[in-house]
mmCIF file with all atom_site columns, C-alpha atoms in Angstrom:
data_model
loop_
_atom_site.group_PDB
_atom_site.id
_atom_site.type_symbol
_atom_site.label_atom_id
_atom_site.label_alt_id
_atom_site.label_comp_id
_atom_site.label_asym_id
_atom_site.label_entity_id
_atom_site.label_seq_id
_atom_site.pdbx_PDB_ins_code
_atom_site.Cartn_x
_atom_site.Cartn_y
_atom_site.Cartn_z
_atom_site.occupancy
_atom_site.B_iso_or_equiv
_atom_site.pdbx_formal_charge
_atom_site.auth_seq_id
_atom_site.auth_comp_id
_atom_site.auth_asym_id
_atom_site.auth_atom_id
_atom_site.pdbx_PDB_model_num
ATOM 1   C CA . MET A 1 1   ? 43.605 160.604 126.161 1.00 0.00 ? 1   MET A CA 1
ATOM 2   C CA . ARG A 1 2   ? 46.070 161.653 128.825 1.00 0.00 ? 2   ARG A CA 1
ATOM 3   C CA . ILE A 1 3   ? 49.360 160.213 129.907 1.00 0.00 ? 3   ILE A CA 1
ATOM 4   C CA . SER A 1 4   ? 49.439 158.868 133.464 1.00 0.00 ? 4   SER A CA 1
ATOM 5   C CA . GLU A 1 5   ? 51.069 161.066 136.099 1.00 0.00 ? 5   GLU A CA 1
ATOM 6   C CA . LYS A 1 6   ? 53.594 158.323 136.915 1.00 0.00 ? 6   LYS A CA 1
ATOM 7   C CA . LEU A 1 7   ? 54.720 158.081 133.301 1.00 0.00 ? 7   LEU A CA 1
ATOM 8   C CA . LYS A 1 8   ? 54.854 161.862 133.043 1.00 0.00 ? 8   LYS A CA 1
ATOM 9   C CA . LEU A 1 9   ? 57.282 161.826 135.977 1.00 0.00 ? 9   LEU A CA 1
ATOM 10  C CA . LEU A 1 10  ? 59.428 159.226 134.179 1.00 0.00 ? 10  LEU A CA 1
ATOM 11  C CA . ILE A 1 11  ? 59.571 161.448 131.092 1.00 0.00 ? 11  ILE A CA 1
ATOM 12  C CA . GLU A 1 12  ? 60.764 164.300 133.302 1.00 0.00 ? 12  GLU A CA 1
ATOM 13  C CA . GLU A 1 13  ? 63.233 162.079 135.173 1.00 0.00 ? 13  GLU A CA 1
ATOM 14  C CA . PHE A 1 14  ? 64.863 160.884 131.954 1.00 0.00 ? 14  PHE A CA 1
ATOM 15  C CA . HIS A 1 15  ? 64.794 164.335 130.360 1.00 0.00 ? 15  HIS A CA 1
ATOM 16  C CA . VAL A 1 16  ? 63.254 163.123 127.099 1.00 0.00 ? 16  VAL A CA 1
ATOM 17  C CA . PRO A 1 17  ? 64.261 165.695 124.450 1.00 0.00 ? 17  PRO A CA 1
ATOM 18  C CA . ARG A 1 18  ? 61.439 167.867 123.120 1.00 0.00 ? 18  ARG A CA 1
ATOM 19  C CA . HIS A 1 19  ? 61.749 166.606 119.546 1.00 0.00 ? 19  HIS A CA 1
ATOM 20  C CA . VAL A 1 20  ? 61.595 162.994 120.760 1.00 0.00 ? 20  VAL A CA 1
ATOM 21  C CA . MET A 1 21  ? 58.459 163.805 122.787 1.00 0.00 ? 21  MET A CA 1
ATOM 22  C CA . ARG A 1 22  ? 56.853 165.356 119.694 1.00 0.00 ? 22  ARG A CA 1
ATOM 23  C CA . HIS A 1 23  ? 57.559 162.103 117.856 1.00 0.00 ? 23  HIS A CA 1
ATOM 24  C CA . CYS A 1 24  ? 56.048 160.061 120.724 1.00 0.00 ? 24  CYS A CA 1
ATOM 25  C CA . GLU A 1 25  ? 52.962 162.289 120.724 1.00 0.00 ? 25  GLU A CA 1
ATOM 26  C CA . GLY A 1 26  ? 52.588 161.859 116.951 1.00 0.00 ? 26  GLY A CA 1
ATOM 27  C CA . VAL A 1 27  ? 52.932 158.080 117.245 1.00 0.00 ? 27  VAL A CA 1
ATOM 28  C CA . ALA A 1 28  ? 50.428 158.002 120.137 1.00 0.00 ? 28  ALA A CA 1
ATOM 29  C CA . THR A 1 29  ? 47.858 160.027 118.183 1.00 0.00 ? 29  THR A CA 1
ATOM 30  C CA . PHE A 1 30  ? 48.251 157.843 115.089 1.00 0.00 ? 30  PHE A CA 1
ATOM 31  C CA . ALA A 1 31  ? 48.212 154.597 117.120 1.00 0.00 ? 31  ALA A CA 1
ATOM 32  C CA . VAL A 1 32  ? 45.007 155.540 118.964 1.00 0.00 ? 32  VAL A CA 1
ATOM 33  C CA . LYS A 1 33  ? 43.324 156.540 115.698 1.00 0.00 ? 33  LYS A CA 1
ATOM 34  C CA . LEU A 1 34  ? 44.314 153.200 114.224 1.00 0.00 ? 34  LEU A CA 1
ATOM 35  C CA . GLY A 1 35  ? 43.239 151.370 117.394 1.00 0.00 ? 35  GLY A CA 1
ATOM 36  C CA . GLY A 1 36  ? 39.824 153.040 117.141 1.00 0.00 ? 36  GLY A CA 1
ATOM 37  C CA . LYS A 1 37  ? 39.428 151.672 113.619 1.00 0.00 ? 37  LYS A CA 1
ATOM 38  C CA . PHE A 1 38  ? 40.261 148.198 114.917 1.00 0.00 ? 38  PHE A CA 1
ATOM 39  C CA . ILE A 1 39  ? 37.585 148.565 117.603 1.00 0.00 ? 39  ILE A CA 1
ATOM 40  C CA . ALA A 1 40  ? 35.087 149.686 114.954 1.00 0.00 ? 40  ALA A CA 1
ATOM 41  C CA . ALA A 1 41  ? 36.006 146.526 113.002 1.00 0.00 ? 41  ALA A CA 1
ATOM 42  C CA . GLY A 1 42  ? 35.164 144.385 116.046 1.00 0.00 ? 42  GLY A CA 1
ATOM 43  C CA . GLU A 1 43  ? 38.628 143.842 117.518 1.00 0.00 ? 43  GLU A CA 1
ATOM 44  C CA . LYS A 1 44  ? 39.278 144.289 121.239 1.00 0.00 ? 44  LYS A CA 1
ATOM 45  C CA . ILE A 1 45  ? 42.019 146.857 121.711 1.00 0.00 ? 45  ILE A CA 1
ATOM 46  C CA . ASP A 1 46  ? 43.262 148.354 124.978 1.00 0.00 ? 46  ASP A CA 1
ATOM 47  C CA . LEU A 1 47  ? 43.488 151.960 123.791 1.00 0.00 ? 47  LEU A CA 1
ATOM 48  C CA . ASP A 1 48  ? 44.834 153.223 127.108 1.00 0.00 ? 48  ASP A CA 1
ATOM 49  C CA . LEU A 1 49  ? 47.679 150.677 127.087 1.00 0.00 ? 49  LEU A CA 1
ATOM 50  C CA . LEU A 1 50  ? 48.413 151.547 123.480 1.00 0.00 ? 50  LEU A CA 1
ATOM 51  C CA . TYR A 1 51  ? 48.450 155.288 124.194 1.00 0.00 ? 51  TYR A CA 1
ATOM 52  C CA . GLN A 1 52  ? 50.606 155.033 127.336 1.00 0.00 ? 52  GLN A CA 1
ATOM 53  C CA . ALA A 1 53  ? 53.118 152.746 125.588 1.00 0.00 ? 53  ALA A CA 1
ATOM 54  C CA . ALA A 1 54  ? 53.296 155.043 122.557 1.00 0.00 ? 54  ALA A CA 1
ATOM 55  C CA . MET A 1 55  ? 53.961 158.062 124.764 1.00 0.00 ? 55  MET A CA 1
ATOM 56  C CA . VAL A 1 56  ? 57.029 156.400 126.318 1.00 0.00 ? 56  VAL A CA 1
ATOM 57  C CA . HIS A 1 57  ? 58.199 154.125 123.505 1.00 0.00 ? 57  HIS A CA 1
ATOM 58  C CA . ASP A 1 58  ? 61.277 156.338 123.003 1.00 0.00 ? 58  ASP A CA 1
ATOM 59  C CA . LEU A 1 59  ? 61.783 157.130 126.702 1.00 0.00 ? 59  LEU A CA 1
ATOM 60  C CA . VAL A 1 60  ? 65.555 156.730 126.413 1.00 0.00 ? 60  VAL A CA 1
ATOM 61  C CA . ARG A 1 61  ? 65.995 157.213 122.670 1.00 0.00 ? 61  ARG A CA 1
ATOM 62  C CA . VAL A 1 62  ? 69.207 159.140 123.386 1.00 0.00 ? 62  VAL A CA 1
ATOM 63  C CA . VAL A 1 63  ? 71.040 155.920 124.304 1.00 0.00 ? 63  VAL A CA 1
ATOM 64  C CA . ASP A 1 64  ? 71.576 154.869 120.707 1.00 0.00 ? 64  ASP A CA 1
ATOM 65  C CA . PHE A 1 65  ? 71.638 158.126 118.768 1.00 0.00 ? 65  PHE A CA 1
ATOM 66  C CA . GLY A 1 66  ? 74.472 157.509 116.317 1.00 0.00 ? 66  GLY A CA 1
ATOM 67  C CA . HIS A 1 67  ? 75.278 161.187 116.043 1.00 0.00 ? 67  HIS A CA 1
ATOM 68  C CA . PHE A 1 68  ? 74.784 162.664 119.477 1.00 0.00 ? 68  PHE A CA 1
ATOM 69  C CA . HIS A 1 69  ? 74.771 166.434 118.972 1.00 0.00 ? 69  HIS A CA 1
ATOM 70  C CA . PRO A 1 70  ? 72.437 167.986 121.568 1.00 0.00 ? 70  PRO A CA 1
ATOM 71  C CA . GLU A 1 71  ? 73.339 171.443 120.277 1.00 0.00 ? 71  GLU A CA 1
ATOM 72  C CA . LYS A 1 72  ? 71.325 170.542 117.164 1.00 0.00 ? 72  LYS A CA 1
ATOM 73  C CA . PHE A 1 73  ? 68.261 169.362 119.111 1.00 0.00 ? 73  PHE A CA 1
ATOM 74  C CA . PRO A 1 74  ? 65.275 171.618 118.393 1.00 0.00 ? 74  PRO A CA 1
ATOM 75  C CA . GLY A 1 75  ? 64.357 173.508 121.542 1.00 0.00 ? 75  GLY A CA 1
ATOM 76  C CA . GLY A 1 76  ? 67.789 173.428 123.130 1.00 0.00 ? 76  GLY A CA 1
ATOM 77  C CA . PHE A 1 77  ? 68.848 171.702 126.322 1.00 0.00 ? 77  PHE A CA 1
ATOM 78  C CA . THR A 1 78  ? 70.109 172.406 129.830 1.00 0.00 ? 78  THR A CA 1
ATOM 79  C CA . GLN A 1 79  ? 73.280 171.282 131.561 1.00 0.00 ? 79  GLN A CA 1
ATOM 80  C CA . GLN A 1 80  ? 71.161 168.898 133.634 1.00 0.00 ? 80  GLN A CA 1
ATOM 81  C CA . ASP A 1 81  ? 69.628 167.439 130.430 1.00 0.00 ? 81  ASP A CA 1
ATOM 82  C CA . LEU A 1 82  ? 73.116 166.830 129.076 1.00 0.00 ? 82  LEU A CA 1
ATOM 83  C CA . GLU A 1 83  ? 74.302 165.147 132.280 1.00 0.00 ? 83  GLU A CA 1
ATOM 84  C CA . VAL A 1 84  ? 71.301 162.802 132.330 1.00 0.00 ? 84  VAL A CA 1
ATOM 85  C CA . TRP A 1 85  ? 71.681 161.938 128.628 1.00 0.00 ? 85  TRP A CA 1
ATOM 86  C CA . GLU A 1 86  ? 75.406 161.253 128.944 1.00 0.00 ? 86  GLU A CA 1
ATOM 87  C CA . ALA A 1 87  ? 74.820 159.029 131.996 1.00 0.00 ? 87  ALA A CA 1
ATOM 88  C CA . LEU A 1 88  ? 72.124 157.098 130.106 1.00 0.00 ? 88  LEU A CA 1
ATOM 89  C CA . ARG A 1 89  ? 74.355 156.662 127.058 1.00 0.00 ? 89  ARG A CA 1
ATOM 90  C CA . LYS A 1 90  ? 77.108 155.305 129.281 1.00 0.00 ? 90  LYS A CA 1
ATOM 91  C CA . LYS A 1 91  ? 74.847 152.999 131.309 1.00 0.00 ? 91  LYS A CA 1
ATOM 92  C CA . TYR A 1 92  ? 73.028 151.553 128.267 1.00 0.00 ? 92  TYR A CA 1
ATOM 93  C CA . ALA A 1 93  ? 75.908 151.609 125.762 1.00 0.00 ? 93  ALA A CA 1
ATOM 94  C CA . GLY A 1 94  ? 75.344 148.968 123.095 1.00 0.00 ? 94  GLY A CA 1
ATOM 95  C CA . ILE A 1 95  ? 71.720 148.373 124.142 1.00 0.00 ? 95  ILE A CA 1
ATOM 96  C CA . HIS A 1 96  ? 68.862 149.273 121.823 1.00 0.00 ? 96  HIS A CA 1
ATOM 97  C CA . HIS A 1 97  ? 66.690 152.067 123.216 1.00 0.00 ? 97  HIS A CA 1
ATOM 98  C CA . ALA A 1 98  ? 63.570 149.855 123.075 1.00 0.00 ? 98  ALA A CA 1
ATOM 99  C CA . ASP A 1 99  ? 65.227 147.251 125.292 1.00 0.00 ? 99  ASP A CA 1
ATOM 100 C CA . ALA A 1 100 ? 66.640 149.870 127.670 1.00 0.00 ? 100 ALA A CA 1
ATOM 101 C CA . GLY A 1 101 ? 63.273 151.625 127.910 1.00 0.00 ? 101 GLY A CA 1
ATOM 102 C CA . ALA A 1 102 ? 61.430 148.345 128.486 1.00 0.00 ? 102 ALA A CA 1
ATOM 103 C CA . GLN A 1 103 ? 63.905 147.388 131.207 1.00 0.00 ? 103 GLN A CA 1
ATOM 104 C CA . ILE A 1 104 ? 63.347 150.709 132.989 1.00 0.00 ? 104 ILE A CA 1
ATOM 105 C CA . LEU A 1 105 ? 59.572 150.393 132.665 1.00 0.00 ? 105 LEU A CA 1
ATOM 106 C CA . GLU A 1 106 ? 59.640 146.844 134.076 1.00 0.00 ? 106 GLU A CA 1
ATOM 107 C CA . GLU A 1 107 ? 61.793 147.955 137.002 1.00 0.00 ? 107 GLU A CA 1
ATOM 108 C CA . ARG A 1 108 ? 59.263 150.701 137.738 1.00 0.00 ? 108 ARG A CA 1
ATOM 109 C CA . GLY A 1 109 ? 56.275 148.334 137.683 1.00 0.00 ? 109 GLY A CA 1
ATOM 110 C CA . PHE A 1 110 ? 54.964 148.994 134.160 1.00 0.00 ? 110 PHE A CA 1
ATOM 111 C CA . SER A 1 111 ? 55.390 145.447 132.820 1.00 0.00 ? 111 SER A CA 1
ATOM 112 C CA . LYS A 1 112 ? 52.459 145.505 130.336 1.00 0.00 ? 112 LYS A CA 1
ATOM 113 C CA . ILE A 1 113 ? 53.626 148.795 128.882 1.00 0.00 ? 113 ILE A CA 1
ATOM 114 C CA . ALA A 1 114 ? 57.208 147.475 128.783 1.00 0.00 ? 114 ALA A CA 1
ATOM 115 C CA . GLU A 1 115 ? 56.127 144.503 126.636 1.00 0.00 ? 115 GLU A CA 1
ATOM 116 C CA . VAL A 1 116 ? 54.521 146.770 124.061 1.00 0.00 ? 116 VAL A CA 1
ATOM 117 C CA . VAL A 1 117 ? 57.493 149.166 124.087 1.00 0.00 ? 117 VAL A CA 1
ATOM 118 C CA . ARG A 1 118 ? 60.028 146.360 123.624 1.00 0.00 ? 118 ARG A CA 1
ATOM 119 C CA . ALA A 1 119 ? 58.166 145.189 120.513 1.00 0.00 ? 119 ALA A CA 1
ATOM 120 C CA . HIS A 1 120 ? 58.682 148.446 118.582 1.00 0.00 ? 120 HIS A CA 1
ATOM 121 C CA . ARG A 1 121 ? 62.259 147.514 117.594 1.00 0.00 ? 121 ARG A CA 1
ATOM 122 C CA . PHE A 1 122 ? 62.532 147.201 113.821 1.00 0.00 ? 122 PHE A CA 1
ATOM 123 C CA . ILE A 1 123 ? 63.881 143.637 114.103 1.00 0.00 ? 123 ILE A CA 1
ATOM 124 C CA . HIS A 1 124 ? 60.810 142.590 116.116 1.00 0.00 ? 124 HIS A CA 1
ATOM 125 C CA . ILE A 1 125 ? 58.895 142.036 112.880 1.00 0.00 ? 125 ILE A CA 1
ATOM 126 C CA . LYS A 1 126 ? 61.052 138.912 112.481 1.00 0.00 ? 126 LYS A CA 1
ATOM 127 C CA . ILE A 1 127 ? 60.227 137.640 115.987 1.00 0.00 ? 127 ILE A CA 1
ATOM 128 C CA . GLY A 1 128 ? 56.505 138.311 115.780 1.00 0.00 ? 128 GLY A CA 1
ATOM 129 C CA . PHE A 1 129 ? 53.994 139.957 118.080 1.00 0.00 ? 129 PHE A CA 1
ATOM 130 C CA . LYS A 1 130 ? 51.859 138.782 120.997 1.00 0.00 ? 130 LYS A CA 1
ATOM 131 C CA . SER A 1 131 ? 49.077 141.343 120.654 1.00 0.00 ? 131 SER A CA 1
ATOM 132 C CA . TRP A 1 132 ? 47.413 143.837 118.349 1.00 0.00 ? 132 TRP A CA 1
ATOM 133 C CA . GLU A 1 133 ? 48.642 146.598 120.661 1.00 0.00 ? 133 GLU A CA 1
ATOM 134 C CA . GLU A 1 134 ? 52.232 145.548 119.901 1.00 0.00 ? 134 GLU A CA 1
ATOM 135 C CA . ARG A 1 135 ? 51.522 145.427 116.167 1.00 0.00 ? 135 ARG A CA 1
ATOM 136 C CA . ILE A 1 136 ? 49.765 148.784 116.151 1.00 0.00 ? 136 ILE A CA 1
ATOM 137 C CA . LEU A 1 137 ? 52.517 150.596 118.071 1.00 0.00 ? 137 LEU A CA 1
ATOM 138 C CA . TYR A 1 138 ? 55.163 148.998 115.873 1.00 0.00 ? 138 TYR A CA 1
ATOM 139 C CA . TYR A 1 139 ? 53.359 150.072 112.724 1.00 0.00 ? 139 TYR A CA 1
ATOM 140 C CA . ALA A 1 140 ? 52.495 153.571 113.986 1.00 0.00 ? 140 ALA A CA 1
ATOM 141 C CA . ASP A 1 141 ? 56.150 154.160 114.839 1.00 0.00 ? 141 ASP A CA 1
ATOM 142 C CA . LYS A 1 142 ? 57.081 153.125 111.308 1.00 0.00 ? 142 LYS A CA 1
ATOM 143 C CA . ARG A 1 143 ? 54.640 155.680 109.871 1.00 0.00 ? 143 ARG A CA 1
ATOM 144 C CA . VAL A 1 144 ? 55.624 158.748 111.915 1.00 0.00 ? 144 VAL A CA 1
ATOM 145 C CA . LYS A 1 145 ? 58.821 160.476 110.791 1.00 0.00 ? 145 LYS A CA 1
ATOM 146 C CA . HIS A 1 146 ? 59.733 162.950 113.488 1.00 0.00 ? 146 HIS A CA 1
ATOM 147 C CA . ASP A 1 147 ? 56.192 164.207 114.174 1.00 0.00 ? 147 ASP A CA 1
ATOM 148 C CA . LYS A 1 148 ? 54.617 163.838 110.714 1.00 0.00 ? 148 LYS A CA 1
ATOM 149 C CA . ILE A 1 149 ? 52.747 160.886 109.230 1.00 0.00 ? 149 ILE A CA 1
ATOM 150 C CA . VAL A 1 150 ? 54.506 159.691 106.084 1.00 0.00 ? 150 VAL A CA 1
ATOM 151 C CA . THR A 1 151 ? 54.297 156.651 103.849 1.00 0.00 ? 151 THR A CA 1
ATOM 152 C CA . LEU A 1 152 ? 55.844 153.448 105.092 1.00 0.00 ? 152 LEU A CA 1
ATOM 153 C CA . GLU A 1 153 ? 58.314 153.560 102.207 1.00 0.00 ? 153 GLU A CA 1
ATOM 154 C CA . GLU A 1 154 ? 59.551 157.052 103.155 1.00 0.00 ? 154 GLU A CA 1
ATOM 155 C CA . ARG A 1 155 ? 59.886 156.157 106.833 1.00 0.00 ? 155 ARG A CA 1
ATOM 156 C CA . LEU A 1 156 ? 61.812 152.943 106.155 1.00 0.00 ? 156 LEU A CA 1
ATOM 157 C CA . ARG A 1 157 ? 64.164 154.787 103.796 1.00 0.00 ? 157 ARG A CA 1
ATOM 158 C CA . ASP A 1 158 ? 64.747 157.480 106.431 1.00 0.00 ? 158 ASP A CA 1
ATOM 159 C CA . GLY A 1 159 ? 65.343 154.841 109.126 1.00 0.00 ? 159 GLY A CA 1
ATOM 160 C CA . ARG A 1 160 ? 67.956 153.078 106.990 1.00 0.00 ? 160 ARG A CA 1
ATOM 161 C CA . ILE A 1 161 ? 69.849 156.330 106.528 1.00 0.00 ? 161 ILE A CA 1
ATOM 162 C CA . ARG A 1 162 ? 69.639 157.535 110.145 1.00 0.00 ? 162 ARG A CA 1
ATOM 163 C CA . ASN A 1 163 ? 70.408 154.137 111.687 1.00 0.00 ? 163 ASN A CA 1
ATOM 164 C CA . ALA A 1 164 ? 73.136 153.035 109.295 1.00 0.00 ? 164 ALA A CA 1
ATOM 165 C CA . HIS A 1 165 ? 75.627 153.109 112.187 1.00 0.00 ? 165 HIS A CA 1
ATOM 166 C CA . ILE A 1 166 ? 73.782 150.340 114.081 1.00 0.00 ? 166 ILE A CA 1
ATOM 167 C CA . ILE A 1 167 ? 72.389 148.272 111.201 1.00 0.00 ? 167 ILE A CA 1
ATOM 168 C CA . LYS A 1 168 ? 74.448 145.142 110.890 1.00 0.00 ? 168 LYS A CA 1
ATOM 169 C CA . ARG A 1 169 ? 72.506 143.160 108.329 1.00 0.00 ? 169 ARG A CA 1
ATOM 170 C CA . THR A 1 170 ? 72.905 142.340 104.682 1.00 0.00 ? 170 THR A CA 1
ATOM 171 C CA . GLU A 1 171 ? 70.872 143.977 101.942 1.00 0.00 ? 171 GLU A CA 1
ATOM 172 C CA . GLU A 1 172 ? 68.993 140.697 101.522 1.00 0.00 ? 172 GLU A CA 1
ATOM 173 C CA . GLU A 1 173 ? 68.122 140.564 105.248 1.00 0.00 ? 173 GLU A CA 1
ATOM 174 C CA . SER A 1 174 ? 66.935 144.168 105.113 1.00 0.00 ? 174 SER A CA 1
ATOM 175 C CA . GLU A 1 175 ? 64.708 143.387 102.123 1.00 0.00 ? 175 GLU A CA 1
ATOM 176 C CA . ILE A 1 176 ? 63.136 140.428 103.954 1.00 0.00 ? 176 ILE A CA 1
ATOM 177 C CA . LEU A 1 177 ? 62.410 142.603 107.004 1.00 0.00 ? 177 LEU A CA 1
ATOM 178 C CA . ASN A 1 178 ? 61.015 145.426 104.865 1.00 0.00 ? 178 ASN A CA 1
ATOM 179 C CA . ARG A 1 179 ? 58.744 142.972 103.080 1.00 0.00 ? 179 ARG A CA 1
ATOM 180 C CA . LYS A 1 180 ? 57.438 141.735 106.449 1.00 0.00 ? 180 LYS A CA 1
ATOM 181 C CA . VAL A 1 181 ? 56.662 145.333 107.495 1.00 0.00 ? 181 VAL A CA 1
ATOM 182 C CA . PHE A 1 182 ? 54.688 145.875 104.279 1.00 0.00 ? 182 PHE A CA 1
ATOM 183 C CA . GLU A 1 183 ? 52.893 142.575 104.926 1.00 0.00 ? 183 GLU A CA 1
ATOM 184 C CA . LEU A 1 184 ? 51.942 143.898 108.379 1.00 0.00 ? 184 LEU A CA 1
ATOM 185 C CA . GLU A 1 185 ? 50.595 147.061 106.757 1.00 0.00 ? 185 GLU A CA 1
ATOM 186 C CA . LYS A 1 186 ? 48.508 144.945 104.374 1.00 0.00 ? 186 LYS A CA 1
ATOM 187 C CA . GLU A 1 187 ? 47.221 142.865 107.292 1.00 0.00 ? 187 GLU A CA 1
ATOM 188 C CA . ILE A 1 188 ? 46.229 146.039 109.152 1.00 0.00 ? 188 ILE A CA 1
ATOM 189 C CA . PHE A 1 189 ? 44.477 147.558 106.133 1.00 0.00 ? 189 PHE A CA 1
ATOM 190 C CA . GLU A 1 190 ? 42.586 144.321 105.527 1.00 0.00 ? 190 GLU A CA 1
ATOM 191 C CA . LYS A 1 191 ? 41.541 144.181 109.179 1.00 0.00 ? 191 LYS A CA 1
ATOM 192 C CA . ILE A 1 192 ? 40.164 147.735 109.284 1.00 0.00 ? 192 ILE A CA 1
ATOM 193 C CA . GLY A 1 193 ? 38.832 147.631 105.727 1.00 0.00 ? 193 GLY A CA 1
ATOM 194 C CA . GLU A 1 194 ? 40.685 150.695 104.474 1.00 0.00 ? 194 GLU A CA 1
ATOM 195 C CA . PRO A 1 195 ? 44.147 152.193 104.073 1.00 0.00 ? 195 PRO A CA 1
ATOM 196 C CA . ILE A 1 196 ? 45.022 154.803 106.669 1.00 0.00 ? 196 ILE A CA 1
ATOM 197 C CA . PHE A 1 197 ? 47.105 157.787 105.627 1.00 0.00 ? 197 PHE A CA 1
#
C-alpha cells in the first residue's frame, strides 16, 4: 500500500521526525496485516483507510513529548524542523497529540482518517470504538514499540514509563484500562481465530 500524496505533503509540512515515521510505518504494516486477517475471517475492513490513518496517527507526536530533546532524535534535525516543532508544541500545549492530529486532519478535509486517528489515544479504550478500523489501529499502536512488534504487556509497561509526565490516573484506574486493552486483544484473537505476534 502507498500513502496518499496529500498525506505525504502533510507529513513534510509538519516535519514528522524520522523515528516517529518509522513507528507509524511499523504500525501501518502491522495494522494492514491484522486487517487482512479480519477480511479472511469475513469482516469488512477498509484497508486503505486503516493504512492511511496509521501512517499519520502520530502526525504531531512532538506536541506532547514529555522530554523534548531533538538532539537525541535518531537521524538528527534541521533548524527548520526545530522551528516547526517548537511552534506546534506552543500551539497545541496541553492537547494530546491524537486530538491535535485529528483536528489538523479534519481541517484539511480528512474527516474519516481523523476519526480513526483520534481513537488511538490510550484512554479511548474506556470510551469505546465506532469501527473495526479504530480498534485495529488502536491495538496495532499498542503492539509496536518504536518500530518493533512487541507483546502488549511490554508495550503497556513502556508507555507507562515514557508517559508518566502526562498520566494523571490512579493505579486502580490504570489497571482497569490495561484490562480493557487485554480484553480487546482477546476479542481480536477470537475474531481472527489465532494470536498474532
